[in-house]
Coordinates of C-alpha atoms in Angstrom, one line a residue:
Chain A
M2 CA -68.6 -6.6 -23.0
L3 CA -66.9 -3.7 -21.2
R4 CA -67.5 -5.5 -17.9
L5 CA -65.9 -8.6 -19.2
V6 CA -62.8 -6.7 -20.4
G7 CA -62.6 -4.9 -17.0
A8 CA -62.9 -8.2 -15.1
L9 CA -60.2 -9.8 -17.3
L10 CA -57.9 -6.8 -16.7
L11 CA -58.5 -6.9 -13.0
T12 CA -57.7 -10.6 -12.9
A13 CA -54.6 -10.2 -14.9
G14 CA -53.4 -7.2 -12.7
A15 CA -54.0 -9.0 -9.5
A16 CA -52.3 -12.1 -10.8
G17 CA -49.4 -10.0 -12.0
L18 CA -49.0 -8.5 -8.5
G19 CA -48.9 -11.9 -7.0
L20 CA -46.4 -13.2 -9.5
C21 CA -44.3 -10.1 -9.0
A22 CA -44.2 -10.7 -5.2
A23 CA -43.3 -14.3 -5.8
G24 CA -40.6 -13.2 -8.4
Q25 CA -39.1 -10.9 -5.8
L26 CA -38.6 -13.8 -3.5
G27 CA -36.8 -15.6 -6.3
E28 CA -34.6 -12.5 -6.9
R29 CA -33.6 -12.4 -3.3
V30 CA -32.5 -16.0 -3.5
R31 CA -30.5 -15.2 -6.7
S32 CA -28.9 -12.2 -5.0
L33 CA -27.9 -14.1 -1.8
R34 CA -26.5 -16.9 -3.9
S35 CA -24.4 -14.5 -5.9
L36 CA -23.1 -12.8 -2.7
V37 CA -22.1 -16.2 -1.2
G38 CA -20.3 -16.9 -4.5
G39 CA -18.6 -13.5 -4.3
L40 CA -17.4 -14.1 -0.8
E41 CA -16.1 -17.5 -1.9
I42 CA -14.0 -15.8 -4.6
L43 CA -12.6 -13.3 -2.1
K44 CA -11.7 -16.1 0.2
R45 CA -10.0 -18.0 -2.6
E46 CA -8.0 -15.0 -3.8
L47 CA -6.9 -14.1 -0.3
S48 CA -5.9 -17.7 0.5
F49 CA -3.9 -18.5 -2.5
R50 CA -2.7 -15.2 -4.0
R51 CA -2.9 -12.6 -1.1
T52 CA -4.4 -10.4 -3.8
A53 CA -4.2 -6.6 -3.2
M54 CA -7.5 -4.9 -2.7
P55 CA -7.8 -3.0 -6.1
E56 CA -7.1 -6.3 -8.0
L57 CA -9.3 -8.3 -5.5
M58 CA -12.3 -6.1 -6.2
E59 CA -11.6 -6.1 -9.9
R60 CA -11.4 -9.8 -10.2
T61 CA -14.4 -10.5 -8.0
A62 CA -16.4 -7.9 -10.0
R63 CA -15.6 -9.9 -13.1
Q64 CA -16.1 -13.4 -11.7
A65 CA -19.1 -13.0 -9.3
G66 CA -22.7 -13.5 -10.5
E67 CA -25.3 -10.7 -10.8
P68 CA -26.2 -8.7 -8.8
A69 CA -23.3 -9.2 -6.3
R70 CA -20.8 -8.1 -9.0
Y71 CA -22.2 -4.6 -8.9
L72 CA -21.3 -4.3 -5.2
F73 CA -17.6 -5.3 -5.9
A74 CA -17.5 -3.1 -9.0
R75 CA -18.8 -0.1 -7.0
C76 CA -16.1 -0.7 -4.3
R77 CA -13.4 -0.9 -7.0
D78 CA -14.6 2.3 -8.5
H79 CA -14.6 4.1 -5.2
L80 CA -11.2 2.9 -3.9
E81 CA -9.7 6.2 -4.9
E82 CA -11.7 7.8 -2.0
L83 CA -9.4 6.0 0.5
G84 CA -8.0 8.7 2.8
E85 CA -11.3 10.6 2.8
R86 CA -13.1 7.5 4.1
S87 CA -12.0 4.1 5.2
F88 CA -12.5 0.9 3.1
G89 CA -15.2 -0.1 5.6
Q90 CA -17.1 3.1 4.8
I91 CA -16.7 2.6 1.1
W92 CA -18.0 -0.9 1.5
V93 CA -21.1 0.2 3.5
R94 CA -21.8 3.0 1.0
A95 CA -21.6 0.5 -1.9
L96 CA -24.0 -1.8 0.0
E97 CA -26.5 1.0 0.4
A98 CA -26.2 2.1 -3.2
E99 CA -27.2 -1.3 -4.6
P100 CA -30.9 -1.7 -4.0
E101 CA -30.9 -4.6 -6.5
L102 CA -29.2 -6.7 -3.8
L103 CA -32.7 -6.8 -2.0
L104 CA -31.0 -7.4 1.4
T105 CA -32.7 -7.4 4.7
R106 CA -31.4 -5.4 7.7
E107 CA -29.8 -8.6 9.1
E108 CA -28.0 -9.5 5.9
R109 CA -26.8 -5.9 5.5
A110 CA -25.4 -6.0 9.1
V111 CA -23.5 -9.3 8.3
L112 CA -21.9 -7.7 5.2
A113 CA -21.2 -4.3 7.0
E114 CA -19.3 -6.2 9.7
L115 CA -17.2 -7.9 7.1
G116 CA -16.3 -4.5 5.6
Q117 CA -14.7 -3.5 8.9
V118 CA -12.2 -6.4 8.6
L119 CA -11.5 -6.5 4.8
G120 CA -8.2 -4.9 4.0
R121 CA -7.3 -4.1 7.6
Y122 CA -6.0 -7.4 9.0
D123 CA -3.7 -10.2 7.8
A124 CA -5.1 -12.7 5.3
D125 CA -6.0 -15.3 8.0
G126 CA -8.1 -12.7 9.9
Q127 CA -9.9 -11.6 6.7
I128 CA -10.5 -15.2 5.7
A129 CA -12.0 -16.0 9.1
A130 CA -14.3 -12.9 8.8
L131 CA -15.3 -14.1 5.2
E132 CA -16.1 -17.5 6.6
R133 CA -18.3 -16.0 9.3
A134 CA -20.1 -13.8 6.8
E135 CA -20.5 -16.7 4.4
E136 CA -22.1 -18.8 7.1
G137 CA -24.4 -15.9 8.1
L138 CA -25.5 -15.4 4.5
K139 CA -26.0 -19.2 3.9
V140 CA -28.4 -19.2 6.8
C141 CA -30.2 -16.2 5.3
L142 CA -30.2 -18.0 1.9
A143 CA -31.7 -21.1 3.3
R144 CA -34.5 -19.0 4.8
A145 CA -35.0 -17.1 1.6
E146 CA -35.2 -20.4 -0.3
E147 CA -37.8 -21.7 2.1
D148 CA -39.7 -18.4 1.8
R149 CA -39.7 -18.7 -2.0
R150 CA -40.9 -22.3 -1.9
R151 CA -43.6 -21.6 0.7
L152 CA -44.7 -18.0 0.0
G153 CA -44.0 -18.0 -3.7
R154 CA -46.9 -20.3 -4.4
V155 CA -49.1 -18.5 -1.8
Y156 CA -48.5 -15.1 -3.4
T157 CA -49.2 -16.4 -6.9
A158 CA -52.4 -18.2 -5.7
L159 CA -53.5 -15.1 -3.7
G160 CA -52.9 -12.8 -6.7
V161 CA -54.8 -15.0 -9.2
G162 CA -57.5 -15.9 -6.6
S163 CA -58.2 -12.4 -5.5
G164 CA -58.2 -11.1 -9.1
A165 CA -60.8 -13.9 -10.0
M166 CA -62.9 -13.1 -6.9
L167 CA -63.0 -9.4 -7.7
A168 CA -63.9 -10.2 -11.3
I169 CA -66.8 -12.4 -10.1
L170 CA -68.0 -9.7 -7.8
L171 CA -67.9 -7.2 -10.7
L172 CA -69.7 -9.4 -13.1
Chain B
M29 CA 17.6 25.6 -12.2
M30 CA 16.5 25.8 -8.6
V31 CA 12.9 26.6 -9.4
P32 CA 12.0 23.3 -11.1
V33 CA 13.8 21.4 -8.4
R34 CA 11.7 23.2 -5.8
R35 CA 8.5 22.7 -7.7
Q36 CA 9.3 19.0 -8.0
A37 CA 10.0 18.8 -4.3
A38 CA 6.7 20.5 -3.5
E39 CA 4.9 18.0 -5.8
R40 CA 6.6 15.1 -4.0
F41 CA 5.4 16.6 -0.7
S42 CA 1.8 16.8 -2.0
Q43 CA 2.1 13.2 -3.1
A44 CA 3.2 12.2 0.4
A45 CA 0.6 14.4 2.1
A46 CA -2.1 12.6 0.1
L47 CA -1.6 9.7 2.4
L48 CA -3.0 11.7 5.3
P49 CA -6.7 11.7 6.3
W50 CA -8.6 14.7 4.8
A51 CA -8.4 17.0 7.9
L52 CA -4.7 16.4 8.5
R53 CA -4.0 16.9 4.8
Q54 CA -5.6 20.3 4.9
G55 CA -3.0 21.2 7.6
A56 CA -0.1 19.9 5.5
E57 CA -1.4 21.9 2.5
R58 CA -1.4 25.1 4.6
L59 CA 2.4 24.9 5.0
P60 CA 4.2 27.7 3.0
E61 CA 5.4 26.6 -0.4
T62 CA 9.0 27.1 0.5
D63 CA 8.6 24.8 3.5
K64 CA 6.7 22.2 1.4
A65 CA 9.8 21.8 -0.7
R66 CA 12.0 21.3 2.4
V67 CA 9.8 18.9 4.4
E68 CA 11.7 15.7 5.1
E69 CA 9.0 13.8 7.0
L70 CA 5.4 14.1 8.3
R71 CA 5.0 12.7 11.8
L72 CA 1.8 11.5 13.4
R73 CA 1.8 10.4 17.1
A74 CA -1.4 9.3 18.8
G75 CA -2.7 11.9 21.2
R76 CA -0.3 14.6 19.8
P77 CA -0.6 17.2 17.1
P78 CA 0.7 16.2 13.7
T79 CA 4.0 17.7 12.7
A80 CA 6.3 18.2 9.7
V81 CA 10.1 17.6 10.0
L82 CA 12.1 20.5 8.5
P83 CA 15.9 20.6 8.4
E84 CA 15.8 23.0 11.4
G85 CA 13.4 20.7 13.4
E86 CA 9.8 19.6 13.9
V87 CA 6.9 22.1 13.5
P88 CA 3.2 21.5 14.0
L89 CA 1.1 21.5 10.9
P90 CA -0.6 25.0 10.5
G91 CA -4.1 25.2 12.0
L92 CA -3.8 21.8 13.7
E93 CA -1.7 22.9 16.7
G94 CA -4.5 22.1 19.1
E95 CA -5.6 18.9 17.3
R96 CA -4.8 15.4 18.5
V97 CA -4.0 12.5 16.1
T98 CA -6.3 9.6 16.8
G99 CA -5.7 5.8 16.4
E100 CA -8.3 5.9 13.6
D101 CA -6.1 8.5 11.7
L102 CA -3.1 6.2 12.0
R103 CA -5.1 3.2 10.7
L104 CA -6.4 5.3 7.8
V105 CA -2.9 6.3 6.8
L106 CA -1.9 2.7 6.8
E107 CA -5.0 1.8 4.8
V108 CA -4.3 4.4 2.2
A109 CA -0.6 3.4 2.1
T110 CA -1.4 -0.2 1.5
Q111 CA -4.5 0.5 -0.7
A112 CA -6.5 -1.4 1.9
S113 CA -4.3 -4.4 1.3
A114 CA -2.4 -4.9 4.6
H115 CA -2.4 -8.6 3.9
A116 CA -0.5 -8.2 0.7
V117 CA 2.4 -6.2 2.3
L118 CA 2.4 -7.9 5.7
D119 CA 6.1 -8.8 5.5
R120 CA 6.8 -5.1 5.1
V121 CA 4.5 -4.2 8.0
R122 CA 6.4 -6.7 10.1
E123 CA 9.7 -4.9 9.1
G124 CA 8.1 -1.7 10.3
F125 CA 7.6 0.2 7.1
V126 CA 5.6 0.3 3.9
T127 CA 6.9 2.0 0.7
V128 CA 4.2 3.6 -1.4
R129 CA 4.0 4.9 -5.0
G130 CA 6.6 7.6 -5.5
G131 CA 9.0 5.9 -3.1
H132 CA 7.8 7.6 0.0
R133 CA 8.3 5.4 3.1
V134 CA 5.8 5.1 5.9
G135 CA 7.5 4.0 9.1
L136 CA 5.2 2.2 11.6
C137 CA 5.4 2.1 15.3
G138 CA 3.0 0.5 17.8
S139 CA 2.3 -2.6 19.9
A140 CA 3.8 -5.6 18.2
V141 CA 2.0 -9.0 18.3
C142 CA 4.7 -11.6 18.6
E143 CA 4.6 -15.3 17.8
N144 CA 7.5 -17.7 18.3
G145 CA 9.8 -14.8 19.1
A146 CA 9.1 -13.0 15.8
I147 CA 6.7 -10.1 15.0
R148 CA 3.5 -11.4 13.5
T149 CA 1.9 -8.0 13.0
L150 CA 1.4 -4.6 14.6
G151 CA -1.7 -4.9 16.8
S152 CA -2.3 -1.2 17.3
L153 CA -0.4 1.8 15.9
S154 CA 0.9 4.5 18.1
S155 CA 2.9 6.6 15.6
L156 CA 3.8 7.0 12.0
S157 CA 6.4 8.8 10.0
I158 CA 5.9 9.5 6.3
R159 CA 9.3 10.1 4.8
V160 CA 9.1 12.3 1.7
A161 CA 11.2 10.7 -1.1
R162 CA 12.8 13.2 -3.3
E163 CA 15.3 13.2 -6.2
V164 CA 18.0 15.8 -5.9
P165 CA 19.9 15.8 -9.2
G166 CA 23.4 16.9 -8.5
A167 CA 23.4 15.8 -4.9
A168 CA 26.3 13.5 -5.6
A169 CA 28.2 15.9 -7.9
G170 CA 31.9 15.5 -7.4
V171 CA 31.7 12.1 -5.5
R172 CA 32.3 9.9 -8.5
P173 CA 35.8 11.2 -9.5
M174 CA 36.9 10.6 -5.9
L175 CA 36.0 6.9 -6.1
R176 CA 38.5 4.2 -7.0
D177 CA 38.8 4.1 -10.8
A178 CA 35.8 6.5 -11.1
G179 CA 33.5 3.9 -9.5
R180 CA 34.6 1.0 -11.7
T181 CA 36.2 -1.0 -8.9
G182 CA 36.2 -1.2 -5.1
G183 CA 33.5 -0.9 -2.5
T184 CA 32.1 2.4 -1.2
V185 CA 29.7 2.9 1.6
I186 CA 27.7 6.1 2.2
L187 CA 27.3 6.9 5.8
S188 CA 25.0 9.1 7.9
P189 CA 22.7 8.8 10.8
P190 CA 19.0 8.0 9.9
G191 CA 17.4 10.8 7.8
G192 CA 20.8 12.2 6.8
G193 CA 20.3 11.9 3.0
K194 CA 22.1 8.6 2.2
T195 CA 19.4 7.3 -0.1
T196 CA 19.3 10.7 -2.0
I197 CA 23.1 10.6 -2.6
L198 CA 23.1 7.0 -3.5
R199 CA 20.3 7.5 -6.0
D200 CA 22.1 10.4 -7.7
L201 CA 25.4 8.5 -7.7
I202 CA 23.7 5.5 -9.4
R203 CA 22.3 7.9 -12.1
R204 CA 25.8 9.4 -12.6
L205 CA 27.5 6.0 -13.0
S206 CA 24.8 4.7 -15.3
D207 CA 24.5 7.8 -17.5
G208 CA 28.3 8.3 -17.7
I209 CA 28.5 11.6 -15.8
E210 CA 32.0 12.4 -14.5
G211 CA 33.2 9.1 -16.0
P212 CA 32.4 6.3 -18.5
P213 CA 28.8 4.9 -18.4
L214 CA 28.5 1.6 -16.4
R215 CA 25.8 -1.1 -16.1
V216 CA 24.4 -0.8 -12.6
G217 CA 22.4 -3.4 -10.8
V218 CA 20.2 -2.1 -8.0
A219 CA 18.9 -4.2 -5.2
D220 CA 16.0 -2.0 -4.1
E221 CA 14.5 -4.1 -1.2
R222 CA 12.4 -1.3 0.2
G223 CA 11.5 0.3 -3.2
E224 CA 12.8 3.7 -2.2
L225 CA 15.6 4.1 -4.7
A226 CA 13.8 3.5 -8.0
A227 CA 10.2 3.6 -6.7
M228 CA 9.1 1.1 -9.4
Y229 CA 5.5 1.3 -10.5
D230 CA 4.1 -1.0 -13.2
G231 CA 7.7 -1.8 -14.2
L232 CA 8.8 1.8 -14.6
P233 CA 11.0 3.6 -12.2
M234 CA 9.4 6.8 -10.8
N235 CA 12.9 8.0 -10.0
D236 CA 15.6 8.5 -12.6
L237 CA 18.4 5.9 -12.0
G238 CA 20.0 6.3 -15.4
A239 CA 19.8 4.6 -18.8
R240 CA 22.0 1.5 -17.9
T241 CA 20.4 0.6 -14.6
D242 CA 18.6 -2.7 -13.9
V243 CA 16.4 -2.7 -10.8
L244 CA 15.3 -5.7 -8.7
D245 CA 12.9 -4.5 -6.1
G246 CA 10.7 -5.9 -3.3
C247 CA 13.0 -8.9 -2.5
P248 CA 15.6 -9.2 0.2
K249 CA 18.9 -7.5 -0.6
A250 CA 21.0 -10.7 -0.2
V251 CA 18.8 -12.6 -2.7
A252 CA 18.6 -9.6 -5.1
L253 CA 22.3 -9.0 -5.2
K254 CA 22.9 -12.7 -6.1
L255 CA 20.2 -12.7 -8.7
L256 CA 21.4 -9.4 -10.3
L257 CA 24.9 -10.8 -10.4
R258 CA 23.8 -14.0 -12.2
A259 CA 21.1 -12.5 -14.5
M260 CA 22.1 -9.0 -15.4
N261 CA 25.9 -9.0 -15.7
P262 CA 26.4 -5.7 -13.8
Q263 CA 29.6 -3.6 -13.5
V264 CA 28.4 -2.0 -10.3
L265 CA 26.0 -3.4 -7.7
A266 CA 24.1 -1.0 -5.5
A267 CA 22.0 -1.6 -2.3
D268 CA 20.4 0.7 0.2
E269 CA 20.9 0.2 4.0
V270 CA 23.1 -2.9 4.4
A271 CA 22.8 -4.2 7.9
G272 CA 22.6 -8.0 8.5
P273 CA 25.2 -10.8 8.0
E274 CA 23.2 -12.1 5.0
D275 CA 23.6 -8.7 3.2
A276 CA 27.3 -8.7 4.0
A277 CA 27.7 -12.2 2.8
A278 CA 26.1 -11.3 -0.6
L279 CA 28.3 -8.2 -0.9
E280 CA 31.4 -10.4 -0.2
E281 CA 30.4 -12.8 -2.9
A282 CA 29.8 -10.0 -5.4
A283 CA 33.1 -8.3 -4.5
G284 CA 34.8 -11.6 -5.4
C285 CA 33.3 -11.5 -8.9
G286 CA 35.0 -8.2 -9.8
V287 CA 32.0 -6.0 -9.5
A288 CA 32.2 -2.5 -7.9
L289 CA 30.0 -2.1 -4.9
L290 CA 27.9 0.8 -3.6
C291 CA 25.8 0.8 -0.5
T292 CA 24.6 2.8 2.5
A293 CA 24.6 2.2 6.2
H294 CA 23.5 4.0 9.3
A295 CA 26.6 5.4 11.0
A296 CA 27.8 8.9 12.1
G297 CA 31.3 8.1 10.6
P298 CA 33.8 5.4 9.9
E299 CA 34.6 4.9 13.6
D300 CA 30.9 4.3 14.3
L301 CA 30.6 1.9 11.4
L302 CA 33.6 -0.1 12.4
C303 CA 32.0 -0.7 15.8
R304 CA 29.8 -3.2 14.0
P305 CA 31.4 -6.7 13.5
V306 CA 29.6 -7.1 10.1
F307 CA 31.3 -4.0 8.7
R308 CA 34.7 -4.7 10.4
R309 CA 34.7 -8.0 8.5
L310 CA 33.8 -6.3 5.2
V311 CA 36.6 -3.8 5.6
R312 CA 39.1 -6.4 6.7
R313 CA 38.3 -8.4 3.6
G314 CA 38.7 -5.4 1.4
V315 CA 35.0 -5.5 0.3
L316 CA 34.5 -1.9 1.4
S317 CA 37.4 0.5 1.2
R318 CA 36.0 4.0 1.1
A319 CA 33.2 5.8 2.9
V320 CA 31.3 8.9 1.8
V321 CA 30.4 10.6 5.1
L322 CA 27.4 12.9 5.1
T323 CA 27.0 15.7 7.7
G324 CA 24.5 18.5 8.2
R325 CA 20.9 18.6 7.1
G326 CA 18.9 20.3 4.3
E327 CA 20.9 22.8 2.2
G328 CA 23.7 22.7 4.7
R329 CA 24.4 19.0 3.9
R330 CA 28.0 18.2 3.1
W331 CA 30.0 15.1 2.2
T332 CA 33.5 14.0 2.8
L333 CA 35.5 11.0 1.6
A334 CA 37.2 8.7 4.1
E335 CA 39.4 5.7 3.7
L336 CA 38.2 2.8 5.7
G337 CA 41.0 1.2 7.8
E338 CA 41.0 -2.1 9.5
G339 CA 40.1 -2.5 13.1
G340 CA 38.5 0.6 14.5
P341 CA 38.0 1.8 18.1
C342 CA 35.6 -1.0 19.2

């Protein structure tokens, strides 16, 4: 009886690990989608309203999806540090302080480059940088979606399968 | 009476110094308190030590005599001044200055990027001047009784070379006209194109321009003068730094509506002013008839009144 309970727990734990890994892939897709949406909002605000940075960050923090909105909210909250550090540095710090974004080094680099342009150039220059970053993130998003589709099932199957195998071995 | 004015001046200085990057700000804060209250400008030039402009001349910021201002320092000041929103104030950047909260003016200099003969933006900055805005209540004491009909009619221009205190005198004169000091209270409309006179923030003036003053800021003077005339029924119209033919045309139109005019212009004196065709025309047409001429700097600043005659030496 004890063996049976142990085997069940093992199977459930291994399956949970697999599902968790698959879930992480889904979270990455959600994060990248929300970031692409956030950049879209920035682009729209700059194109039509030439919105000043404090309001730009405030509006985007309110309108963007999770978890991207936390990045914009953090930038908004730290704008008062301008003078001690540049907006680019505030942006990079915000990126590093949001682990929920689940970004790879490449995605982080795309966004960090964008931070060096935001607020420093005319609206057209910033919009061009936003478009470049959006394109870069869309490529990463397509890859993340493919990973989720392909690896998501693999991780789930691996988790459940390895759990079942261990249980059989134990029994 | 002098102590609160000094304290306020030192506070204004700190507000302007807050635009500087941290290391340079430390140098500015090391200035003696008496000097902080007298600083007219903070100057940053790439490759040179940062300086403060006092009435007696430019002095390096204490402790930074051997330091060199970098291009990144200049970019940071602009970023702070615009709240990382260069795109939102690009028209001002093109004009070569940005006015920040408190009415301080950041003058910009660098390599201009031109398009179709007009400045598109400033590519790289080479120097900056942060002019500390300050109110000096009483700076225009005694001016109003000398104006025609105590400021109710006629046109007066305040003259001095750049940095001579024209805006400070104009600001106090507006307050005196509006609050009824040295004469009856009058409704004053202010065309504050650069935002230096009232320093509006969230609809509230940071500088006291009096109880009967209406301010239209951030739009070209010529347009603002016409709008104020139509919308606010002013008895006096005031504008800082009149220069172009559009401004002059708006002043002419306002003068024809029976409104008294107050403005400032860069000139060492009436002769200097009348060398410029725009002002010769305004004087000839009777739009401007008197000049308040400022001389000296700091506490040695004095004003004299001059009648503007037709013609001039040029």
